[in-house]
Coordinates of C-alpha atoms and ligand atoms in Angstrom, one line a residue:
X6 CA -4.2 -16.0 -49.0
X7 CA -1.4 -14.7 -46.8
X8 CA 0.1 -18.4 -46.6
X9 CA 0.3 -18.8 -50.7
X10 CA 1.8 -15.2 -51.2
X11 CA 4.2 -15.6 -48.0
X12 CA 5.3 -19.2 -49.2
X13 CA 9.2 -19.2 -49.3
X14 CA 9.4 -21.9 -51.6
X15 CA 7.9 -20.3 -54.1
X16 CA 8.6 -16.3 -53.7
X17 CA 11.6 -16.1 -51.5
X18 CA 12.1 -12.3 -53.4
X19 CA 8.8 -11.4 -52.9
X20 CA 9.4 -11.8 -48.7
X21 CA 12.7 -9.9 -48.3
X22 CA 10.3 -6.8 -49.9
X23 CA 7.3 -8.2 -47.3
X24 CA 9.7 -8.0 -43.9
X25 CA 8.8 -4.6 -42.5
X26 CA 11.7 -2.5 -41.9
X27 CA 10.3 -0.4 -38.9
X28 CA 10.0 -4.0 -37.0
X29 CA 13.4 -5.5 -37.7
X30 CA 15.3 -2.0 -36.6
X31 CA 14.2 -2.4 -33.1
X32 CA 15.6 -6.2 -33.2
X33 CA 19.0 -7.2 -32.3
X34 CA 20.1 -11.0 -32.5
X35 CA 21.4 -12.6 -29.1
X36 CA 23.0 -15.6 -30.6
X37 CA 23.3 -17.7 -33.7
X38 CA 22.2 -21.0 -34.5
X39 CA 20.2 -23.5 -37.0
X40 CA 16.5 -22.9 -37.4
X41 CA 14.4 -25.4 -36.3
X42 CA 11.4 -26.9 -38.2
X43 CA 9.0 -26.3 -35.6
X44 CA 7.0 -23.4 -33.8
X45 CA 8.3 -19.9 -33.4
X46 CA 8.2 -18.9 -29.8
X47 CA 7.7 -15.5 -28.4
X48 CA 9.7 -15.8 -25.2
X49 CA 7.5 -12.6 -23.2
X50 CA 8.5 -11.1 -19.8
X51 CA 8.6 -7.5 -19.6
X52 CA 6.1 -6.5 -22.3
X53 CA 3.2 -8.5 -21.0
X54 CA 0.7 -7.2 -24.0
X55 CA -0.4 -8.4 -27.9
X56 CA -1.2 -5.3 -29.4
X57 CA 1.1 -2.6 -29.7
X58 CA 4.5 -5.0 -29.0
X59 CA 7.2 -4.9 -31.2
X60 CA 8.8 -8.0 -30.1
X61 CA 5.3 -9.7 -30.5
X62 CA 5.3 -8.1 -34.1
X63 CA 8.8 -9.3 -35.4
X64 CA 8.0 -12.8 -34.1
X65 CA 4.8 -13.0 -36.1
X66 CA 6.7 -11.8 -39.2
X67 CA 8.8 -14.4 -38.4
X68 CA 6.2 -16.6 -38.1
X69 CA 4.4 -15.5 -41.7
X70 CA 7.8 -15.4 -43.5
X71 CA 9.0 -18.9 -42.8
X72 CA 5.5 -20.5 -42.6
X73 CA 5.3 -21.5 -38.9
X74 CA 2.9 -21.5 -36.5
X75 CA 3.6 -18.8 -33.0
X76 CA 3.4 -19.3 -29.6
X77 CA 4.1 -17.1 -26.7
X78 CA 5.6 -18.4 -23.4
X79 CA 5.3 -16.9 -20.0
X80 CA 7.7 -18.2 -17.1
X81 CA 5.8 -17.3 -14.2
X82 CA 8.3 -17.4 -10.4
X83 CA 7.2 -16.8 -7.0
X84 CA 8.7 -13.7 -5.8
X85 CA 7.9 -12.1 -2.3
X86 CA 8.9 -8.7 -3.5
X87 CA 6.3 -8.9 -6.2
X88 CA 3.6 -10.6 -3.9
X89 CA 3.5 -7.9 -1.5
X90 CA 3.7 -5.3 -4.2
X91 CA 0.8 -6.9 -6.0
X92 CA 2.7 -6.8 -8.9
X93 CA 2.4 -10.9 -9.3
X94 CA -1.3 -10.6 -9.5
X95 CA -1.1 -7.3 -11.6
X96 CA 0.3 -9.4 -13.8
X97 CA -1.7 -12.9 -13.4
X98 CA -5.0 -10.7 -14.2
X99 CA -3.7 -9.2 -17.3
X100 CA -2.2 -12.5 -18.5
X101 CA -5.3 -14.2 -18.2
X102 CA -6.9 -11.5 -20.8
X103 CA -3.6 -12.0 -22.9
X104 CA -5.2 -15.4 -23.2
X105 CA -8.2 -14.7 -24.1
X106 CA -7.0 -12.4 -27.1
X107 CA -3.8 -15.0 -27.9
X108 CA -7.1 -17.8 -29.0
X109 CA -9.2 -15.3 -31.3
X110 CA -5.5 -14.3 -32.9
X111 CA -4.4 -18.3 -33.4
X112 CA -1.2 -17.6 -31.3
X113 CA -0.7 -20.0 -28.8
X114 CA 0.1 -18.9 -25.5
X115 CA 1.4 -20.9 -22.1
X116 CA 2.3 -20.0 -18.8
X117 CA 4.8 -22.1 -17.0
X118 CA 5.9 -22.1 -13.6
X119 CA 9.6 -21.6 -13.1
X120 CA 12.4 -19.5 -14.4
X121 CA 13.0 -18.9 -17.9
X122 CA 16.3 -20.4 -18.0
X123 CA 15.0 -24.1 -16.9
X124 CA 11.7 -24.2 -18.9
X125 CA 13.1 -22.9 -22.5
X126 CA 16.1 -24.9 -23.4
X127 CA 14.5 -28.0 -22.7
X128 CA 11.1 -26.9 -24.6
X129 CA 12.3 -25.5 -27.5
X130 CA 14.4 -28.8 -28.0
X131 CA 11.6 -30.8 -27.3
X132 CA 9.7 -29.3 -29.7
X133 CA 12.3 -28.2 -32.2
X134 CA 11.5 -24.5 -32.3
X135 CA 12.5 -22.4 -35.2
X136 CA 13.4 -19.7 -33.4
X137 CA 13.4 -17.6 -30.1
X138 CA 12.5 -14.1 -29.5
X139 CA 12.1 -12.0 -26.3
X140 CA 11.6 -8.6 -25.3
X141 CA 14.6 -6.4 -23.9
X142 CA 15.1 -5.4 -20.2
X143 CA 18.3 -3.4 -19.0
X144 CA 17.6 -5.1 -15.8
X145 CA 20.3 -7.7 -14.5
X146 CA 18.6 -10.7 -14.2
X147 CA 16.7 -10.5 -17.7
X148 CA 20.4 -10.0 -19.2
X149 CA 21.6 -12.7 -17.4
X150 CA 19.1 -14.7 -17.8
X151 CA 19.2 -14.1 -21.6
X152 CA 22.7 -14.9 -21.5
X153 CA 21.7 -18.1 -19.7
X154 CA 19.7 -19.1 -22.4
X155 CA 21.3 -18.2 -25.4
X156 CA 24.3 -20.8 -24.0
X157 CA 22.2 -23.6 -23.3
X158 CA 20.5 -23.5 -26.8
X159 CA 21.0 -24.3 -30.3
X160 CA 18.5 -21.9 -32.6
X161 CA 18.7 -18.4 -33.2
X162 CA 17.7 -16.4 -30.2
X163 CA 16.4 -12.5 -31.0
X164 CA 15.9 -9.4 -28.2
X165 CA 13.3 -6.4 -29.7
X166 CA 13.2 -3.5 -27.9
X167 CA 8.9 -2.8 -27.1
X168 CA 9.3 -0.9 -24.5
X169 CA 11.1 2.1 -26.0
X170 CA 10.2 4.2 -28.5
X171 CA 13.9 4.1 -29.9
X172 CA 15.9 1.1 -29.0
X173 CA 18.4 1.5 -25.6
X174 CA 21.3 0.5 -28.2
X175 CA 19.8 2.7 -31.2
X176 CA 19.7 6.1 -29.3
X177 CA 22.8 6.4 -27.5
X178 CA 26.3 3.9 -27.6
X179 CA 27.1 4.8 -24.0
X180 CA 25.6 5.9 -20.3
X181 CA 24.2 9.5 -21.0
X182 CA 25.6 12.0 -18.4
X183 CA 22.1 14.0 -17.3
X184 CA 19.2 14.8 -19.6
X185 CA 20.7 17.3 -22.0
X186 CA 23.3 15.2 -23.4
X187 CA 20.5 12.2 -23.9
X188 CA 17.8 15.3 -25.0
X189 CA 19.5 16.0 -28.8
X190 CA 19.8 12.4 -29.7
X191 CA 16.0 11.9 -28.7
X192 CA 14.9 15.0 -31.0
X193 CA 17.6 13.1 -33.6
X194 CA 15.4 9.8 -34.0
X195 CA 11.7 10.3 -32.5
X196 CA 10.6 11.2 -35.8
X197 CA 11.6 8.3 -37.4
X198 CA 10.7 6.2 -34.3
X199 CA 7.9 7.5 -33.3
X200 CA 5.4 5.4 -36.0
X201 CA 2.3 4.0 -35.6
X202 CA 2.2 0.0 -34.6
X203 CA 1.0 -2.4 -37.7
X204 CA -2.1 -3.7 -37.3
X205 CA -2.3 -7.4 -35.5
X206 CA -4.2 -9.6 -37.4
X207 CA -4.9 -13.5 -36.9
X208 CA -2.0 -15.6 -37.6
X209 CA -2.8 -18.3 -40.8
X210 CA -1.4 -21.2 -39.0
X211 CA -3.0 -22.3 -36.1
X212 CA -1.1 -23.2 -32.9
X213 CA 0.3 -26.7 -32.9
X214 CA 0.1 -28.4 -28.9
X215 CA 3.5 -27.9 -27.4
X216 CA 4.7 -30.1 -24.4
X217 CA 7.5 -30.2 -21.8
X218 CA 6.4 -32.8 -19.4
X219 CA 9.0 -32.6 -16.5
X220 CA 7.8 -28.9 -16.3
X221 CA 4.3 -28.0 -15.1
X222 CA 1.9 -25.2 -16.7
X223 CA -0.6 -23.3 -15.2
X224 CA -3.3 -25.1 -16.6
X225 CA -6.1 -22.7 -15.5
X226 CA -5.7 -18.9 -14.6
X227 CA -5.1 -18.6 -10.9
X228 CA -7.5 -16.6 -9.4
X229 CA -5.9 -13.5 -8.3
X230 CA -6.8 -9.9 -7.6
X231 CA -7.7 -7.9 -10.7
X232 CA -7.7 -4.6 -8.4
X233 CA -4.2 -3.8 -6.7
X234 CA -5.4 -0.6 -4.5
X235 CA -6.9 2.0 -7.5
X236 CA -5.6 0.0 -10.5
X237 CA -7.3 -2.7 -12.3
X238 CA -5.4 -4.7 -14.7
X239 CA -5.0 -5.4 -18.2
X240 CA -4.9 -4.2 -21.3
X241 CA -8.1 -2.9 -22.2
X242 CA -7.9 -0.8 -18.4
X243 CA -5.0 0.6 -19.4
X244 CA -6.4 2.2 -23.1
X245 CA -9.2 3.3 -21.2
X246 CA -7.2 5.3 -18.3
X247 CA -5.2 6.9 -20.9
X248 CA -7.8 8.1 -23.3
X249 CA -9.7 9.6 -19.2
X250 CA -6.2 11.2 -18.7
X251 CA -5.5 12.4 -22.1
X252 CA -9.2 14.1 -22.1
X253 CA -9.4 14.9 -18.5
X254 CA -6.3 15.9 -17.0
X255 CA -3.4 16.2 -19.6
X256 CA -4.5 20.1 -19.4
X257 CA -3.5 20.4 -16.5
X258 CA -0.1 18.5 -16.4
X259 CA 2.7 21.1 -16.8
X260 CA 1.0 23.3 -14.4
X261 CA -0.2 20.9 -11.5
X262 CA 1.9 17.5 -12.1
X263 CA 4.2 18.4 -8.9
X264 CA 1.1 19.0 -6.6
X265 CA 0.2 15.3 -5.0
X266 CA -2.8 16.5 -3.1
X267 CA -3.9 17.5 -7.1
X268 CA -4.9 14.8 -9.8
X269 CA -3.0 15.9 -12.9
X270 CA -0.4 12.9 -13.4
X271 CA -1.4 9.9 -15.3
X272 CA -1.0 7.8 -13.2
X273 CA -0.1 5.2 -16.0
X274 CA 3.2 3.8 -14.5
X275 CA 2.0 0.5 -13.3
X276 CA 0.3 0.0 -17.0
X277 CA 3.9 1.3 -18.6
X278 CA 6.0 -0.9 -15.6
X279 CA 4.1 -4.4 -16.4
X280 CA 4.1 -3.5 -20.2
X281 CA 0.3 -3.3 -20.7
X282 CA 0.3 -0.3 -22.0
X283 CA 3.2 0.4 -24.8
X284 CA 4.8 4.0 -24.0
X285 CA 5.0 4.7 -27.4
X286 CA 1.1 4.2 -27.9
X287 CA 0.9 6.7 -24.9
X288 CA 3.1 8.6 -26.8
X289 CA 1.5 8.4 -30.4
X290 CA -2.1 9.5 -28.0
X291 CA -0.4 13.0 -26.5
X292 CA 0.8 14.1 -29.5
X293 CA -2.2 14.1 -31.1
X294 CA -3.9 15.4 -28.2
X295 CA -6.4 18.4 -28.5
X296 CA -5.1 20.2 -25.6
X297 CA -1.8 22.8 -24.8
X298 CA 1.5 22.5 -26.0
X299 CA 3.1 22.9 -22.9
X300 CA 1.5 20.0 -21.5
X301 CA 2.1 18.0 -23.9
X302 CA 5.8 19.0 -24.4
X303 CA 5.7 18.7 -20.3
X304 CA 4.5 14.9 -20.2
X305 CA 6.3 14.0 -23.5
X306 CA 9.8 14.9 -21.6
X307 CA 9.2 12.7 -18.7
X308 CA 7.8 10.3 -20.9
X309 CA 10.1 10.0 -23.6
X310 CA 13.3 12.0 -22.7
X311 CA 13.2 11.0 -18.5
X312 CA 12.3 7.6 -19.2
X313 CA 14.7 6.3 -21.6
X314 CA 17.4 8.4 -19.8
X315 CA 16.6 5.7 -16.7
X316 CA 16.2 2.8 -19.4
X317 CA 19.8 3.9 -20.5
X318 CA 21.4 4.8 -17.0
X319 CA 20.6 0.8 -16.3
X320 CA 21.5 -0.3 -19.6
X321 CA 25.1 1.1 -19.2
X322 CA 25.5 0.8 -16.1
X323 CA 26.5 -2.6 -14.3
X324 CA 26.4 -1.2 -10.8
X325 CA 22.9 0.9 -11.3
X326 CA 21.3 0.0 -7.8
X327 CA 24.7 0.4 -5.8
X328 CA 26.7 3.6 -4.4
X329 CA 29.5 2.5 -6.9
X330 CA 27.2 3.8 -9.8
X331 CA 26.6 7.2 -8.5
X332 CA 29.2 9.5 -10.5
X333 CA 32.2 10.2 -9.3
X334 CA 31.7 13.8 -7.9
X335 CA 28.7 12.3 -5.9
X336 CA 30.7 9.5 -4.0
X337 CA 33.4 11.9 -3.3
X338 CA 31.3 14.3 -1.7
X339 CA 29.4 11.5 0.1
X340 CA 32.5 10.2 1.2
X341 CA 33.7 13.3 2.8
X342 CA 30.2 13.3 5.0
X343 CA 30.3 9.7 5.7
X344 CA 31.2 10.4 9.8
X345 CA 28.9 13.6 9.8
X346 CA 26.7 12.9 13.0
X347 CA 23.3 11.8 11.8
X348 CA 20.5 13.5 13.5
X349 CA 17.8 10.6 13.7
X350 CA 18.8 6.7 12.6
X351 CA 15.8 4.9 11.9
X352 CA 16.5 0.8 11.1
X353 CA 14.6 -0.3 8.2
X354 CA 11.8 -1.7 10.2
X355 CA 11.1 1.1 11.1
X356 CA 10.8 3.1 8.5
X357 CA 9.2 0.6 7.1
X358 CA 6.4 0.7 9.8
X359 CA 6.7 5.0 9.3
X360 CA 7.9 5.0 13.0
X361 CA 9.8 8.2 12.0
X362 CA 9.3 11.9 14.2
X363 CA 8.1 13.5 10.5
X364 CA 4.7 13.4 10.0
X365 CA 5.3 13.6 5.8
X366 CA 7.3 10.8 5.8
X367 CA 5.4 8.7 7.8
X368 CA 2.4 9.6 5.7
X369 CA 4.1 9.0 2.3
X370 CA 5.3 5.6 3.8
X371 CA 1.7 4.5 4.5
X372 CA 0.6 5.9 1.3
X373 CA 3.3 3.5 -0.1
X374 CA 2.2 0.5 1.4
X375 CA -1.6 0.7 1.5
X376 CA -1.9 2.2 -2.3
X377 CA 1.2 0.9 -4.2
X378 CA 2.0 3.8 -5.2
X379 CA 3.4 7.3 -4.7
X380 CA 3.0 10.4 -6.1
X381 CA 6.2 11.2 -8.1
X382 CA 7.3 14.5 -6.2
X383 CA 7.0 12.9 -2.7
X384 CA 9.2 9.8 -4.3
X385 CA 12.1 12.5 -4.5
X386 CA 11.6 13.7 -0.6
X387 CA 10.6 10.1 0.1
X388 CA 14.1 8.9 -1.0
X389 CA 16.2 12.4 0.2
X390 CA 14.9 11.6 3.9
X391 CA 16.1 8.1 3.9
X392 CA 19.7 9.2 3.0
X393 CA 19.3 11.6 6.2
X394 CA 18.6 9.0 8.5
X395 CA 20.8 5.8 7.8
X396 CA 24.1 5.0 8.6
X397 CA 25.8 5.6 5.0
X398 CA 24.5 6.0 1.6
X399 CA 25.0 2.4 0.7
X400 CA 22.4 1.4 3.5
X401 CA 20.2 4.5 2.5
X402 CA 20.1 3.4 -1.5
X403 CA 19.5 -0.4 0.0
X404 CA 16.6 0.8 2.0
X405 CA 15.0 2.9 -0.4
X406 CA 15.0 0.3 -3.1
X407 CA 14.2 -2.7 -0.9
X408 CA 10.9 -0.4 0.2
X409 CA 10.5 0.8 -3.4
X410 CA 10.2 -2.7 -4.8
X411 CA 8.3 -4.4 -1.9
X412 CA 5.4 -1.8 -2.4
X413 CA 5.0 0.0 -5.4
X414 CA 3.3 -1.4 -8.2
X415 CA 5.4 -0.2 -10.7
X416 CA 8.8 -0.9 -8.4
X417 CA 11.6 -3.1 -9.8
X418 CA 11.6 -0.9 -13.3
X419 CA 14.6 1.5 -14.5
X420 CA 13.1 4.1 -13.8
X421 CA 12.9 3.0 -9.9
X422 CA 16.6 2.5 -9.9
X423 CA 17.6 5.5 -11.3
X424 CA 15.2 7.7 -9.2
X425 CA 16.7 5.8 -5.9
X426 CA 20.0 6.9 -7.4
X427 CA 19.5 10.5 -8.3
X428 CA 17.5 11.3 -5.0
X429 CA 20.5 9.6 -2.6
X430 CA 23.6 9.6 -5.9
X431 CA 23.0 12.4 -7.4
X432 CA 22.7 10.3 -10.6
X433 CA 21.9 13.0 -13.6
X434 CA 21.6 15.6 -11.6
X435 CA 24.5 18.2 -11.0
X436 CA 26.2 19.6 -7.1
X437 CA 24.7 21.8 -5.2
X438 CA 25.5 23.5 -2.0
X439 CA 27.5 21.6 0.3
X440 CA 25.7 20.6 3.7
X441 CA 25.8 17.6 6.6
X442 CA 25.0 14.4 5.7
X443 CA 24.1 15.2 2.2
X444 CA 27.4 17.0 1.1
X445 CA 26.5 18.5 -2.6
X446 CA 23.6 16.3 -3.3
X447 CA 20.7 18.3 -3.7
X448 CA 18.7 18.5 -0.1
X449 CA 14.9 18.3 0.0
X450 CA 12.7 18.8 3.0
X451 CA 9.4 19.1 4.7
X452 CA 9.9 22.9 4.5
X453 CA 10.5 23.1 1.1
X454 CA 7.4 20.6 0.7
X455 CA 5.1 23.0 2.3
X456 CA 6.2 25.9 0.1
X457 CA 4.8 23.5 -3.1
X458 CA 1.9 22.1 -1.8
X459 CA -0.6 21.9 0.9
X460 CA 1.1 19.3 3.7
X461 CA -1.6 18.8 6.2
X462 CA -4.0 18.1 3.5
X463 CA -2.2 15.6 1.3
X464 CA -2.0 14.2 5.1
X465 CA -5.3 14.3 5.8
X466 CA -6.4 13.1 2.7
X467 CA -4.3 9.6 2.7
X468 CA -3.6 9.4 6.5
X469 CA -6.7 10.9 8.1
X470 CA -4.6 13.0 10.7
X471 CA -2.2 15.6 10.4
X472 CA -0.9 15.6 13.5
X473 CA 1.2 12.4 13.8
X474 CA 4.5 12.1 13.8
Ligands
LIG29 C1 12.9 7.7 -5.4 C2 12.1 7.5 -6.7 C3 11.6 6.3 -7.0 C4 10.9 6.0 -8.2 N1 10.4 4.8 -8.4 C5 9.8 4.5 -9.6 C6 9.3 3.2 -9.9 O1 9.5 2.3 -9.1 N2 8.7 3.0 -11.1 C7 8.5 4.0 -12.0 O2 7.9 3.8 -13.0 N3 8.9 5.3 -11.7 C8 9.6 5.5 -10.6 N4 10.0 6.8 -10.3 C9 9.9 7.9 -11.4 C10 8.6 8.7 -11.3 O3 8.4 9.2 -10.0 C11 7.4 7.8 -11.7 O4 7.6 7.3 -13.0 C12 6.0 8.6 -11.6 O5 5.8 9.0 -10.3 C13 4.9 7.6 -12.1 O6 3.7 8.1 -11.9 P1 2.8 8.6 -13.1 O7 2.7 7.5 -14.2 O8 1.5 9.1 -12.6 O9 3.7 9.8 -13.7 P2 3.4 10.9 -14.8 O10 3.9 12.2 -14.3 O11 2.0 10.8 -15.3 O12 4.5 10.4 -16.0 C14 4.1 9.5 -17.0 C15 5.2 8.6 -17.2 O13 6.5 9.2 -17.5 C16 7.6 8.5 -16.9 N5 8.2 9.4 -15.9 C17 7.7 10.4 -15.2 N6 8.6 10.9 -14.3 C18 9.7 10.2 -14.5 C19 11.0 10.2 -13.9 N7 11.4 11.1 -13.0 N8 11.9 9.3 -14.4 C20 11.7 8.4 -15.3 N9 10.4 8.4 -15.9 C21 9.5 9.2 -15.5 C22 7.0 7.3 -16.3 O14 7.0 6.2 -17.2 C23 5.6 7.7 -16.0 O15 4.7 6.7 -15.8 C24 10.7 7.1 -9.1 C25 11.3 8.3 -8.8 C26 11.9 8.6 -7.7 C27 12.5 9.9 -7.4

């Protein structure tokens, strides 16, 4: 039925009225270029889900408008940073569901091995694709790789925005000075923005075979590890930890969230970081929450406002995981304290291997590496202490991300980059009282921890003894 009504040749009014506004808005086109008469390929990297993805959404309209069959591509690279972090087989798991779903929705769907830029020119020619879309990162090396691509090809080639609720390039022109300039535009849009996701129904035209023979697929799903530490991947995970969190422990959010020896963060950011979970279907799921306001309003702010400040911060900003994107009053300052006499130097080994004298830190490292993941109020102290104890900020934000990315599950995301950069740069955040070492970036330390939280048990409870140091 859709096919006859959707049929260009014969109602080419009648599909201007059918394209969807709310899914062309979060669109942006990359480059020009002549429609092929082939597939329509949905180019997917950061957004690694069906339902709930925008970019997924406009392809498929795409796809209906102009009578041609969809296929999503997955470039799959090894990377050590995301073997150890267990992001590669986060991912792996979930893909191999995507799969499943992909068949009962006609889409085809392929995974390739090797980067996007050397497997998509070459298959979209060989197959004369009508056009590619992908989904948008800030992150250098899916802008350059974009850029890449849209040289060495010949169709149109289209970026959607499904990971934010309002695109980067929608909700603010520029790199946003702290969270209360970024804040009012937010408030601006969401409304509008903040809709619910059309439905995903199976696509009429079933998946033609595509082939690029030089390059090899993954044939079968690799086996890999479905659990990384407490998380288990894919989709259908992620719905169900949100619904336990939005009935269990939302309540408690704006009271308890900065309390890591409690349980009342989500704990979602390895769903939200791989992309199978869509923040704004986390979103749609607080608001309509039965539980307080303040909660809500208190996760909605980090969710929403926090989130797309660090989706912006790297948008804008070239130099987002070096010193020379810290703002200006931040290098100066650092500067000044660059030959203050550092009380404890630790190489990155080891801090690595928490061979530090503080017993926190050492914990929090361990934490890091044997759970991929760490409780969002330790990051801050996590990341303060490693500016302490290297050489020079430079070395400090190097260390901090390098450890970051090699162990967290949901490392090598904005929001990593930026919170590297406002812990050791100062990054959003405003001066504070001047000190060694640190000069006005704000100082966080064990001390201060204890006042918060119970130490020796957070210690206990993730390192089995309190006394090491
Ligand atoms: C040094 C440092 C490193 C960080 N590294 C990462 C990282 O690699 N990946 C990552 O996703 N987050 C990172 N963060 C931000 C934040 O700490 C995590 O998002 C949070 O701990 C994730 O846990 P959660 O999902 O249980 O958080 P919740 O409190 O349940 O928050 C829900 C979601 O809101 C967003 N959010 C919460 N806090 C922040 C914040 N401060 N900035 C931006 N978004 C936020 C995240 O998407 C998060 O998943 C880092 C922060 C710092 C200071």
């Amino acid at each position: 039925m859709i096919s006859v009504i959707l049929d260009e040749r014969f109602f080419p009014e009648r599909q201007m009225i059918q394209k969807n506004q709310d899914i062309l808005r979060r669109s942006r086109r990359l480059c020009q270029g002549k429609r092929g008469n082939g597939p329509i390929v949905y180019w997917m990297e950061r957004d690694q889900r069906l339902i709930d993805n925008w970019a997924l959404l406009f392809a498929r309209q795409e796809a209906l408008i102009r009578h041609k069959p969809l296929h999503v591509i997955y470039c799959l690279t090894d990377d050590e940073l995301d073997a150890t972090s267990g992001r590669q087989d986060f991912s792996l798991a979930g893909l191999s569901e995507i799969r499943q779903q992909a068949c009962g929705l006609n889409i085809g769907f392929e995974i390739f091995l090797g980067a996007a830029d050397a497997v998509l020119p070459p298959l979209l020619k060989a197959n004369d694709c009508h056009l590619l879309v992908t989904d948008h990162s800030p992150l250098r090396h899916k802008q350059q790789m974009c850029e890449r691509i849209g040289e060495a090809i010949a169709i149109p080639f289209f970026e959607v925005d499904a990971h934010n609720i309002i695109p980067s390039w929608i909700l603010s022109d520029k790199k946003e000075y702290a969270a209360y300039t970024l804040r009012p535009k937010v408030r601006r849009l969401l409304d509008d923005f903040l809709s619910d996701f059309p439905q995903l129904i199976s696509h009429p035209l079933a998946p033609v075979s595509i082939a690029l023979p030089a390059q090899p697929r993954l044939e079968k799903d690799r086996h890999t590890r479905r659990k990384i530490g407490q998380f288990t991947s894919g989709t259908s995970e992620a719905h169900k930890r949100m619904q336990g969190f939005v009935n269990d422990d939302l309540q408690r959010y704006e009271q308890e969230r900065n309390d890591p020896t409690g349980d009342a963060q989500s704990d979602l950011s390895p769903y939200l970081h791989s992309g199978q979970l869509a923040p704004q279907r986390l979103a749609l799921a607080i608001d309509a929450a039965n539980t307080n306001q303040q909660s809500k309003e208190a996760f909605l702010e980090e969710l929403i406002v926090r989130r797309e400040l660090a989706e912006n911060f790297c948008f804008y900003e070239p130099s987002y995981d070096s010193f020379e994107g810290f703002p200006g009053w931040a290098q100066k300052t650092l500067n000044e304290h660059r030959q203050d006499k550092r009380r404890h130097l630790y190489t990155l080994e080891e801090l690595e291997k928490s061979e530090t004298h503080e017993a926190l830190w050492n914990c929090c490292q361990q934490d890091l590496r044997d759970s991929h993941k760490l409780h969002g109020f330790l990051r801050m102290y996590w990341a303060k202490k490693i500016l302490e104890w290297t050489a020079s900020p430079e070395e400090a934000l190097d260390y901090a991300n390098f450890l970051n990315d090699k162990y967290s599950l949901d490392g090598c995301d904005p929001n990593g980059y930026t919170g590297t950069a406002w812990s050791i740069g100062g990054v959003h955040d405003r001066a504070w009282q001047e000190r060694e070492v640190f000069g006005k970036i704000r100082y966080m330390n064990e001390r201060g921890c204890r006042r918060k939280f119970k130490v020796d048990n957070y210690i206990t409870a993730h390192c089995g003894d309190s006394d090491r140091g």
